[in-house]
Amino acid sequence: EEVMLRSGLPVGSLPTGLCYDERMRFHCEVRPTSDVHPEDPRRIWYIYKELCRAGLVDDPISTRPLAPQTLQRINARKATEEEITMIHTDAHYAFVKSTADMSDDDLVLLEREKDSIYFNDLTFASSILSAGGAIETCLAVAQRKVKNAIAVIRPPGHHAEHNEAMGFCLFNNVSVAARVCQKELGEKCRKIMILDWDVHHGNGIQKAFYEDPNVLYVSIHVHQNGRFYPGGPAGDWDHCGEGPGLGRNINIPWPDQGMGDGDYMWAFQKVVMPIATEFNPDLVIISAGFDAAAGDVLGGCFVSPPCYAQMTHMLMTLADGKIAVCLEGGYNFRSISKSALAVAKTLMGEPPDRLMNTIPTEAAKATVGRVMNIQAQHWRCMFPKPPS
Ligand code: 6DK
Ligand code: ZN
């Protein structure tokens, strides 16, 4: 049955949104070495080109006839200081801003002090556009200006903490966007689910909402004895939130042995979808890194484009379909382009392709079983079934 908007139009007739802004490519290494950094400005350009190639974007560079349905542009804008400091400290905002006026020598020195982060004089500009792009994308979805949307943004955000830039991340785009939506839209957007399928743990998002009952953070990431970035115990399965936020943090930490479609589907069927349905969010935001994709050297996993499509499709059953996809990591140009295209097509209503492999590994079942056991303390849907 079709869901109707107040305007009388069916939701299905609204377009899917796309946020992309060339200027987010300005952030790059000030002194590139022989081997290029994986968080390369071309990442977002390759994804955009793939969407154009498929005829989904009305752009002069598009070489193919336009598809019957195209993506509706969402303009990225600069996030304001007020918005950024809903998550970050004034000092952190001031620090990132100050890098715009530093000399190249100072920027190189700064890079050595920090954990997996580089700067140039346009890092700040790109970072506030990336956060502002996430904000505009999430607001457009939450306000039903579009059916759903994808934000092809960089630099990524999920590792950035209140006072810390780390792991290629300056500002926590998705966390800032979630807070802005709650503040601007009130009761209409109180409960937000953030699903993080980037292969790394989104320590920054977890920390920002650890005691918040209204933000459900679910992360699927490689994490074996804290050895995979960012390391430390924060990404373990027994980190479930604190105080009023207890049970609103779900970590699904894979061992480092190359997980694939069957494992992700198992996690979605057994944990992600049941808990998400019980939580019943007003908005779903995906921290969509494509570094668990087959072909990604940093991730070492094997997720296929149809599996990303399938995960998107499942999440679209929540929040009346209000889902905003925000790019995080993903380093193989081809893998991220194909994966993002599959997600965009799914958002636009195309049924996902069939998966080649749907069988979970024993290691995945063991991890998911541990998560179910601990989350049974917080979620009715996780109770073991009584014998029939
Ligand atoms: N550094 C992310 O994908 C970022 O989660 C991952 C950050 C990994 C940092 C450690 C690391 C390298 C590797 C190869 C070459 C240079 C540096 F935030 C996201 F972008 F989403 O592997
Ligand atoms: Zn990542």
XYZ file of C-alpha atoms and ligand atoms in Angstrom:
411
model
C 0.000 0.000 0.000
C 1.322 3.424 -0.943
C 2.282 5.858 1.805
C 0.725 9.278 1.148
C 2.239 12.624 2.038
C 0.188 15.474 3.448
C 0.345 17.040 -0.027
C -1.584 14.027 -1.308
C 1.365 12.818 -3.382
C 2.590 9.303 -2.809
C 6.058 9.134 -1.169
C 7.229 7.042 -4.092
C 6.849 9.994 -6.445
C 9.447 12.026 -4.554
C 12.955 11.893 -6.030
C 16.038 10.489 -4.347
C 18.518 13.218 -3.363
C 22.216 13.492 -4.196
C 24.678 15.776 -2.447
C 28.024 16.268 -4.178
C 30.261 19.324 -4.296
C 33.530 19.571 -6.233
C 35.039 21.783 -3.549
C 35.291 18.834 -1.172
C 38.197 17.704 -3.357
C 40.354 20.633 -2.160
C 41.482 18.805 0.994
C 44.616 16.901 -0.060
C 48.166 16.203 1.042
C 50.248 19.354 0.976
C 53.369 17.360 0.044
C 52.344 14.134 -1.643
C 54.880 11.333 -1.324
C 55.528 8.623 -3.917
C 52.632 6.476 -2.683
C 49.358 8.383 -2.645
C 47.279 8.554 0.488
C 44.245 6.232 0.420
C 41.862 9.063 1.379
C 42.357 10.506 -2.090
C 40.275 13.474 -3.367
C 39.362 11.420 -6.440
C 37.234 9.053 -4.316
C 34.135 11.257 -4.478
C 34.805 12.180 -8.113
C 34.864 8.515 -9.186
C 31.577 7.838 -7.407
C 29.981 10.901 -8.998
C 31.238 9.889 -12.449
C 29.751 6.407 -12.000
C 26.341 7.910 -11.127
C 26.612 10.103 -14.251
C 27.648 7.139 -16.411
C 24.516 5.290 -15.277
C 22.404 8.243 -16.429
C 21.285 9.098 -12.903
C 22.642 12.669 -12.846
C 21.653 15.538 -15.096
C 25.195 16.888 -15.565
C 27.140 18.062 -18.641
C 29.810 15.399 -18.026
C 27.165 12.695 -18.263
C 27.942 10.616 -21.353
C 24.876 8.381 -21.249
C 21.214 9.090 -21.975
C 19.419 10.052 -18.806
C 17.530 7.322 -16.970
C 13.742 7.746 -16.614
C 14.346 8.820 -13.020
C 17.259 11.034 -11.988
C 18.695 12.134 -8.665
C 17.682 15.522 -7.293
C 20.591 17.753 -6.331
C 20.980 18.727 -2.689
C 23.372 21.661 -2.273
C 26.199 21.242 0.186
C 26.731 24.323 2.295
C 29.260 25.208 4.967
C 28.273 23.904 8.373
C 28.215 26.765 10.871
C 30.360 27.003 13.989
C 27.183 26.652 16.036
C 26.334 23.376 14.285
C 29.831 21.871 14.520
C 30.062 22.708 18.223
C 26.900 20.715 18.932
C 29.327 17.758 18.829
C 32.812 19.265 18.987
C 34.489 21.604 21.485
C 35.031 25.275 20.629
C 38.763 24.569 20.883
C 38.594 21.772 18.288
C 36.639 23.956 15.857
C 39.114 26.796 16.373
C 42.046 24.422 15.856
C 40.796 23.032 12.533
C 39.927 26.566 11.402
C 43.416 27.790 12.309
C 45.038 25.294 9.913
C 43.737 27.402 7.002
C 46.325 30.074 7.812
C 49.319 27.846 8.566
C 52.400 27.558 6.375
C 52.973 24.354 4.437
C 55.916 23.538 6.715
C 53.740 23.860 9.809
C 51.028 21.725 8.231
C 53.527 18.943 7.550
C 54.784 19.101 11.147
C 51.210 18.989 12.417
C 50.518 15.866 10.379
C 53.295 14.031 12.274
C 51.712 14.907 15.624
C 48.320 13.529 14.663
C 46.946 10.024 14.226
C 46.323 9.247 10.526
C 45.376 12.732 9.397
C 46.782 15.240 6.905
C 46.137 18.953 6.377
C 46.431 21.601 3.707
C 45.175 25.188 3.634
C 41.771 24.037 2.330
C 41.204 21.201 4.802
C 38.954 23.388 6.932
C 36.929 24.527 3.905
C 36.394 20.946 2.707
C 35.555 19.769 6.227
C 32.785 22.288 6.866
C 31.348 21.521 3.420
C 31.414 17.805 4.179
C 29.597 18.327 7.484
C 27.207 20.825 5.857
C 26.522 18.343 3.068
C 25.590 15.687 5.623
C 23.340 18.186 7.433
C 21.491 19.290 4.292
C 21.092 15.676 3.154
C 19.674 14.471 6.469
C 17.388 17.520 6.819
C 16.026 17.062 3.283
C 15.180 13.429 4.061
C 13.779 14.071 7.534
C 11.612 16.935 6.196
C 10.405 14.771 3.297
C 11.767 17.148 0.654
C 13.199 14.035 -0.982
C 12.241 10.377 -0.584
C 15.725 9.446 0.643
C 19.249 10.561 -0.294
C 22.934 9.865 -0.699
C 25.718 12.286 0.242
C 29.001 11.748 -1.593
C 31.160 13.693 0.831
C 34.722 13.879 2.142
C 36.682 14.160 4.373
C 34.961 11.361 6.309
C 33.819 11.838 9.901
C 33.099 8.794 12.042
C 36.435 8.686 13.909
C 36.447 12.393 14.841
C 35.839 12.904 18.568
C 34.639 15.985 20.442
C 38.197 17.301 20.754
C 40.153 15.155 18.298
C 40.766 14.795 14.572
C 41.904 11.250 13.734
C 41.685 8.459 11.159
C 41.281 10.770 8.106
C 38.367 12.547 9.945
C 38.189 16.209 11.012
C 34.556 16.799 11.978
C 32.027 14.070 12.703
C 29.665 14.767 9.778
C 26.984 12.221 10.649
C 26.916 13.041 14.380
C 26.622 16.755 13.662
C 23.816 16.109 11.145
C 21.920 13.927 13.630
C 22.066 16.623 16.317
C 21.007 19.358 13.891
C 17.998 17.291 12.751
C 16.914 16.705 16.348
C 17.255 20.382 17.182
C 15.566 21.751 14.045
C 12.765 19.224 13.783
C 12.009 18.351 17.410
C 9.428 15.592 17.959
C 9.313 14.811 14.224
C 12.893 13.632 14.410
C 13.593 12.590 17.979
C 14.803 9.020 17.560
C 17.637 8.494 15.092
C 19.363 5.273 14.124
C 22.906 5.473 12.789
C 24.041 2.308 11.014
C 27.781 2.249 10.362
C 28.904 -0.358 7.824
C 32.350 1.169 7.313
C 34.910 -1.583 8.008
C 36.378 0.521 10.851
C 34.700 1.297 14.174
C 33.085 4.742 14.375
C 34.537 5.563 17.776
C 33.560 9.226 17.399
C 29.874 8.486 16.845
C 29.821 5.922 19.648
C 31.355 8.422 22.070
C 29.072 11.299 21.053
C 25.872 9.338 21.791
C 27.027 6.810 24.395
C 24.645 8.104 27.058
C 21.871 9.192 24.675
C 18.710 7.032 24.642
C 17.450 8.694 21.439
C 20.328 7.781 19.153
C 20.817 4.100 18.363
C 24.338 3.494 17.049
C 24.962 0.161 15.321
C 28.433 -0.571 13.952
C 29.676 -3.583 12.011
C 33.460 -3.492 11.879
C 36.603 -5.596 11.878
C 37.992 -5.596 15.408
C 40.125 -8.415 16.713
C 41.615 -7.857 20.161
C 41.556 -4.153 19.337
C 44.141 -4.619 16.591
C 42.215 -3.061 13.670
C 42.032 0.748 13.469
C 41.219 2.632 15.710
C 42.158 -0.142 18.170
C 41.407 -0.063 21.884
C 38.479 -1.756 23.580
C 35.751 0.734 22.510
C 34.621 -1.353 19.535
C 34.076 -4.550 21.545
C 30.719 -6.310 21.595
C 30.241 -5.588 25.311
C 30.267 -1.795 24.872
C 26.500 -1.223 24.958
C 26.080 2.398 26.097
C 25.833 3.911 29.549
C 23.227 5.444 31.870
C 20.119 6.414 29.891
C 21.927 5.283 26.723
C 22.386 1.709 27.967
C 21.434 -0.718 25.178
C 21.525 1.993 22.516
C 25.028 1.092 21.318
C 25.452 -2.083 19.308
C 28.921 -3.221 18.259
C 29.295 -6.184 15.916
C 33.066 -6.770 15.900
C 34.263 -9.200 13.194
C 37.514 -11.124 13.475
C 40.138 -10.135 10.887
C 39.570 -12.996 8.448
C 37.777 -11.415 5.521
C 34.012 -11.346 5.996
C 31.548 -11.378 3.104
C 27.907 -11.092 2.027
C 26.638 -14.088 4.016
C 28.156 -12.721 7.215
C 26.682 -9.232 6.757
C 23.266 -10.714 5.892
C 23.429 -12.871 9.039
C 24.186 -9.821 11.183
C 21.347 -7.882 9.554
C 18.794 -10.669 9.950
C 19.705 -11.696 13.485
C 20.592 -8.375 15.145
C 20.424 -5.184 13.074
C 16.873 -5.402 11.700
C 15.146 -6.848 14.810
C 16.672 -4.217 17.106
C 16.134 -1.411 14.585
C 12.469 -2.375 14.230
C 11.993 -2.470 17.992
C 13.748 0.919 18.363
C 11.459 2.349 15.644
C 13.503 5.385 14.543
C 12.172 8.607 12.983
C 15.239 8.779 10.716
C 17.966 6.352 9.622
C 21.444 7.618 8.748
C 23.972 5.243 7.205
C 27.653 5.881 7.886
C 28.441 4.344 4.557
C 32.084 3.489 4.182
C 32.700 1.137 1.281
C 35.953 -0.278 2.663
C 34.416 -3.659 3.530
C 33.894 -4.050 -0.237
C 35.689 -6.737 -2.232
C 38.832 -5.160 -3.663
C 39.545 -2.790 -0.773
C 43.095 -3.254 0.511
C 42.540 -1.559 3.883
C 39.451 -3.607 4.744
C 40.312 -7.084 3.467
C 36.626 -8.085 3.302
C 34.455 -9.241 0.384
C 31.150 -7.380 0.448
C 29.591 -7.149 -3.035
C 27.575 -4.256 -4.524
C 24.343 -6.349 -4.379
C 24.951 -6.881 -0.655
C 25.222 -3.108 -0.086
C 21.997 -2.804 -2.083
C 20.326 -5.474 0.040
C 21.360 -3.824 3.324
C 20.014 -0.505 2.030
C 16.771 -2.185 0.963
C 16.290 -3.694 4.425
C 16.949 -0.378 6.193
C 14.411 1.320 3.876
C 11.666 -0.567 5.734
C 12.369 1.651 8.789
C 11.335 5.254 9.551
C 8.807 5.296 6.674
C 11.747 4.984 4.309
C 13.490 8.125 5.591
C 17.077 7.097 5.066
C 20.125 9.262 4.422
C 23.331 7.603 3.216
C 26.549 9.490 4.029
C 29.921 8.393 2.643
C 32.690 7.561 5.118
C 35.704 5.451 3.955
C 36.342 3.124 1.004
C 39.565 3.234 -1.003
C 39.266 1.138 -4.160
C 37.881 3.549 -6.765
C 36.144 0.801 -8.707
C 34.653 -0.924 -5.641
C 33.337 2.284 -4.099
C 31.823 3.463 -7.409
C 30.018 0.176 -8.072
C 28.853 -0.085 -4.455
C 27.590 3.498 -4.263
C 25.768 3.050 -7.583
C 24.042 -0.094 -6.290
C 22.967 1.811 -3.161
C 21.706 4.802 -5.186
C 19.664 2.563 -7.501
C 18.138 0.815 -4.488
C 17.199 4.164 -2.922
C 15.503 5.030 -6.233
C 13.377 1.898 -6.002
C 15.236 -0.677 -8.083
C 15.107 -4.140 -6.495
C 18.562 -5.380 -5.413
C 20.322 -8.054 -7.494
C 20.548 -11.551 -6.088
C 23.468 -12.316 -3.810
C 25.957 -14.949 -4.942
C 26.825 -16.079 -1.426
C 24.382 -16.059 1.476
C 26.063 -18.558 3.777
C 27.529 -17.108 6.981
C 30.872 -18.337 8.323
C 31.087 -19.999 11.736
C 33.144 -17.030 12.920
C 30.333 -14.640 11.979
C 27.727 -16.791 13.730
C 29.862 -16.818 16.868
C 30.257 -13.023 16.869
C 26.573 -12.406 16.203
C 25.628 -14.932 18.909
C 27.694 -13.039 21.476
C 26.055 -9.761 20.458
C 22.562 -11.296 20.731
C 23.328 -12.641 24.197
C 24.452 -9.323 25.578
C 21.759 -7.263 23.806
C 19.051 -9.582 25.211
C 19.423 -7.543 28.400
C 18.113 -4.490 26.534
C 15.853 -5.683 23.670
C 12.731 -7.860 23.836
C 13.338 -9.126 20.304
C 16.634 -10.663 21.417
C 15.058 -12.975 24.039
C 15.707 -16.601 23.247
C 12.572 -18.165 21.704
C 10.629 -20.402 24.114
C 10.558 -24.044 22.959
C 7.429 -24.779 20.882
N 46.244 4.227 7.631
C 37.832 5.282 7.717
O 37.793 4.441 6.601
C 39.257 5.712 8.048
O 37.245 4.580 8.776
C 40.225 4.591 8.331
C 41.505 5.112 8.956
C 42.597 4.069 9.017
C 43.848 4.653 9.577
C 44.979 3.679 9.639
C 45.474 3.305 8.268
C 46.856 4.173 6.390
C 46.787 3.054 5.566
C 47.452 3.039 4.333
C 48.162 4.143 3.933
C 48.212 5.272 4.738
C 47.547 5.289 5.964
F 37.004 7.332 8.435
C 37.000 6.529 7.405
F 37.495 7.146 6.367
F 35.768 6.202 7.152
O 45.171 2.242 7.781
Zn 36.885 2.855 7.248
